[in-house]
PDB file of C-alpha atoms in Angstrom:
ATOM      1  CA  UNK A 229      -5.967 -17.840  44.862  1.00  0.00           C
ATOM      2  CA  UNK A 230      -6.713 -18.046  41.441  1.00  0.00           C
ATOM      3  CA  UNK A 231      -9.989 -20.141  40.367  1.00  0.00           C
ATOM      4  CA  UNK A 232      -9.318 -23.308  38.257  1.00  0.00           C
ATOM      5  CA  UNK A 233     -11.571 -23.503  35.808  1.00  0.00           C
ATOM      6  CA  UNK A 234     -11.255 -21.215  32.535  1.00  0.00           C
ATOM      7  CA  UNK A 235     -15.114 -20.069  33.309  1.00  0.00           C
ATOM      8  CA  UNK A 236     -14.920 -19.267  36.711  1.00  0.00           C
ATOM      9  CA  UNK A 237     -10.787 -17.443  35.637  1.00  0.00           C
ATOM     10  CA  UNK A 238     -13.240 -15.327  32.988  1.00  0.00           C
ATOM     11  CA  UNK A 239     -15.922 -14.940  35.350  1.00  0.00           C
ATOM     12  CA  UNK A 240     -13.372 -13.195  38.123  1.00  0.00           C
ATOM     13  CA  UNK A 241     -10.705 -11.510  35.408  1.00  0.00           C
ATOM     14  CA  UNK A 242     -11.919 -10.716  32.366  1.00  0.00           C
ATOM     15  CA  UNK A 243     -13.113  -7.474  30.805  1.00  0.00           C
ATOM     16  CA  UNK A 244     -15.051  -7.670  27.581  1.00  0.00           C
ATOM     17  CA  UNK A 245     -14.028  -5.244  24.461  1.00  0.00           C
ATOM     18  CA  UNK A 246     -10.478  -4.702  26.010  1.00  0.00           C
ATOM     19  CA  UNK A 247      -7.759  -4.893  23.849  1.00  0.00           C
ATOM     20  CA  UNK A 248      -5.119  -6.919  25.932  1.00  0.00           C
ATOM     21  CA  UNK A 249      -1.945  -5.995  27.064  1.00  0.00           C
ATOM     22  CA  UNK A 250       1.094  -8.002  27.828  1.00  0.00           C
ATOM     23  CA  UNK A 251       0.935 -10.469  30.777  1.00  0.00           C
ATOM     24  CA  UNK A 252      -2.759 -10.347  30.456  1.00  0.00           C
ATOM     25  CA  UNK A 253      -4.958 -13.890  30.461  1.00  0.00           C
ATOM     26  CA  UNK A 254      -6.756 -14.011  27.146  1.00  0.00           C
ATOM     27  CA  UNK A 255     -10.167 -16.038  26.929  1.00  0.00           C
ATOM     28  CA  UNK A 256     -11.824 -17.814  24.040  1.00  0.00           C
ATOM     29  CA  UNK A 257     -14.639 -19.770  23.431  1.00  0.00           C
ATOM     30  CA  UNK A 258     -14.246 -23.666  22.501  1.00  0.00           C
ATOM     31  CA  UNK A 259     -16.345 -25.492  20.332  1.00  0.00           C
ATOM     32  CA  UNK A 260     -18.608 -27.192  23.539  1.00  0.00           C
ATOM     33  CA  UNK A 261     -18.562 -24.359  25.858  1.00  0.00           C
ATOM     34  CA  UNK A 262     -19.033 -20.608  26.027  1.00  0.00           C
ATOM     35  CA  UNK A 263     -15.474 -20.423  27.924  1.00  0.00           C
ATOM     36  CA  UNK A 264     -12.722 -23.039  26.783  1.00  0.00           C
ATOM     37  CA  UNK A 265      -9.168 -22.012  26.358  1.00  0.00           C
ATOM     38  CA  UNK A 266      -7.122 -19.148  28.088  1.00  0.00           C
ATOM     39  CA  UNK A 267      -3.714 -17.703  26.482  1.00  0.00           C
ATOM     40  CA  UNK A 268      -1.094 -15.403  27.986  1.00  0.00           C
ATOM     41  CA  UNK A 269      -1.042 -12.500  26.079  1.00  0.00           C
ATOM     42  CA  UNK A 270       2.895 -11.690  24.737  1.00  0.00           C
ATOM     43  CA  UNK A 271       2.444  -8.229  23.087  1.00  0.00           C
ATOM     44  CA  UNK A 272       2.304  -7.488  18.880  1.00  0.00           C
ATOM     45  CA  UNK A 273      -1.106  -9.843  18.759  1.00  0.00           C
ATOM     46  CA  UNK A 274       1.110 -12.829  19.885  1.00  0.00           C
ATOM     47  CA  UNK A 275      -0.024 -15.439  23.149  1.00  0.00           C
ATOM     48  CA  UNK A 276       1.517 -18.086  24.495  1.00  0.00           C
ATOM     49  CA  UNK A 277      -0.665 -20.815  25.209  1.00  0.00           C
ATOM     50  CA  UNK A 278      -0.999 -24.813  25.011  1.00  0.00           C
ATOM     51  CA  UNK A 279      -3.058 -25.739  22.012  1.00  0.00           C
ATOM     52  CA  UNK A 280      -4.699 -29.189  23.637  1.00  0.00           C
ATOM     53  CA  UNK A 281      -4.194 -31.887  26.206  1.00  0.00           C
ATOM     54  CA  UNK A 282      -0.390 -33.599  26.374  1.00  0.00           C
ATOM     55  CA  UNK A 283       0.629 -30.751  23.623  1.00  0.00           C
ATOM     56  CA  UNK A 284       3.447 -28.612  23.526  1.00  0.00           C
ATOM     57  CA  UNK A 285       3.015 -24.672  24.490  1.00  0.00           C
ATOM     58  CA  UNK A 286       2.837 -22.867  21.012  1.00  0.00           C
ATOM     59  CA  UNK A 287       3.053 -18.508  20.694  1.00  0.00           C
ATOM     60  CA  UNK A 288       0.488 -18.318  18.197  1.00  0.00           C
ATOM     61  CA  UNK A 289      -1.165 -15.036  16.382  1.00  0.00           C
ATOM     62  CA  UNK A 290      -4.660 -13.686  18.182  1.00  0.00           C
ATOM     63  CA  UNK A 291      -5.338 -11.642  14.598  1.00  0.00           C
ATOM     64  CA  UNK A 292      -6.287 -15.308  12.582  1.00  0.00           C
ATOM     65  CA  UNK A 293      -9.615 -15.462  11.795  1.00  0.00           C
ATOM     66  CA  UNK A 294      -9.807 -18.615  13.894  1.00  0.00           C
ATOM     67  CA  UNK A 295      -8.645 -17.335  17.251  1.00  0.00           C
ATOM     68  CA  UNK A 296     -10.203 -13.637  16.300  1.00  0.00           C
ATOM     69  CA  UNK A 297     -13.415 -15.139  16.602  1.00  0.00           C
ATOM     70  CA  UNK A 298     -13.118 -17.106  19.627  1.00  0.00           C
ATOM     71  CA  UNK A 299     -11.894 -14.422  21.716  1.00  0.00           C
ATOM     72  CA  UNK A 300     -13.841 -13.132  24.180  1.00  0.00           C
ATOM     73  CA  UNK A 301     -11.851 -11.061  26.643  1.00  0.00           C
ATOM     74  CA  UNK A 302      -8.927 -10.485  28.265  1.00  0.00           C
ATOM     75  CA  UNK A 303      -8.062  -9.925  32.093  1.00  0.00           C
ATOM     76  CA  UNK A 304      -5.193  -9.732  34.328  1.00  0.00           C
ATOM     77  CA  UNK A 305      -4.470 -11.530  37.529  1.00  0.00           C
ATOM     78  CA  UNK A 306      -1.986  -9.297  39.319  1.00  0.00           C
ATOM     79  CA  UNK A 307      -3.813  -5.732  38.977  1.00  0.00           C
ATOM     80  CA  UNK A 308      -7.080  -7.588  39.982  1.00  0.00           C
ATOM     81  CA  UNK A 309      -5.573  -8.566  43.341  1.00  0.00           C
TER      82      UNK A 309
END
């Protein structure tokens, strides 16, 4: 089972200082807590993720300055289990 918040997802999955692979979960920070927004890492610094509530999924770029300094680890799911 996989936990539903982002904290306790980062908490169980991710590794600090890794540099993601594809099909990884990628964590970042929001601007009111330490752990706020998880991505699915696609490969070539792109993830897949849905930029805020009732919003359509975007693939976005980790290497902007806005998401590079958010980012705070990345895990994965299946080779945890």
């Amino acid at each position: 089972k996989i936990p539903r918040s982002a904290l306790q997802q980062f908490r169980r999955y991710a590794v600090i200082n890794r540099k993601p692979e594809p099909g990884d979960l990628l964590f970042f920070s929001s601007e009111d807590k330490k752990v706020g927004h998880i991505g699915i890492y696609l490969g070539k610094n792109k993830f897949i993720h849905t930029p805020g509530k009732h919003r359509e999924v975007v693939i976005d770029d980790i290497s902007k300055n806005y998401w590079k300094i958010r980012y705070l680890g990345a895990g994965n799911v299946i080779k945890e289990e």
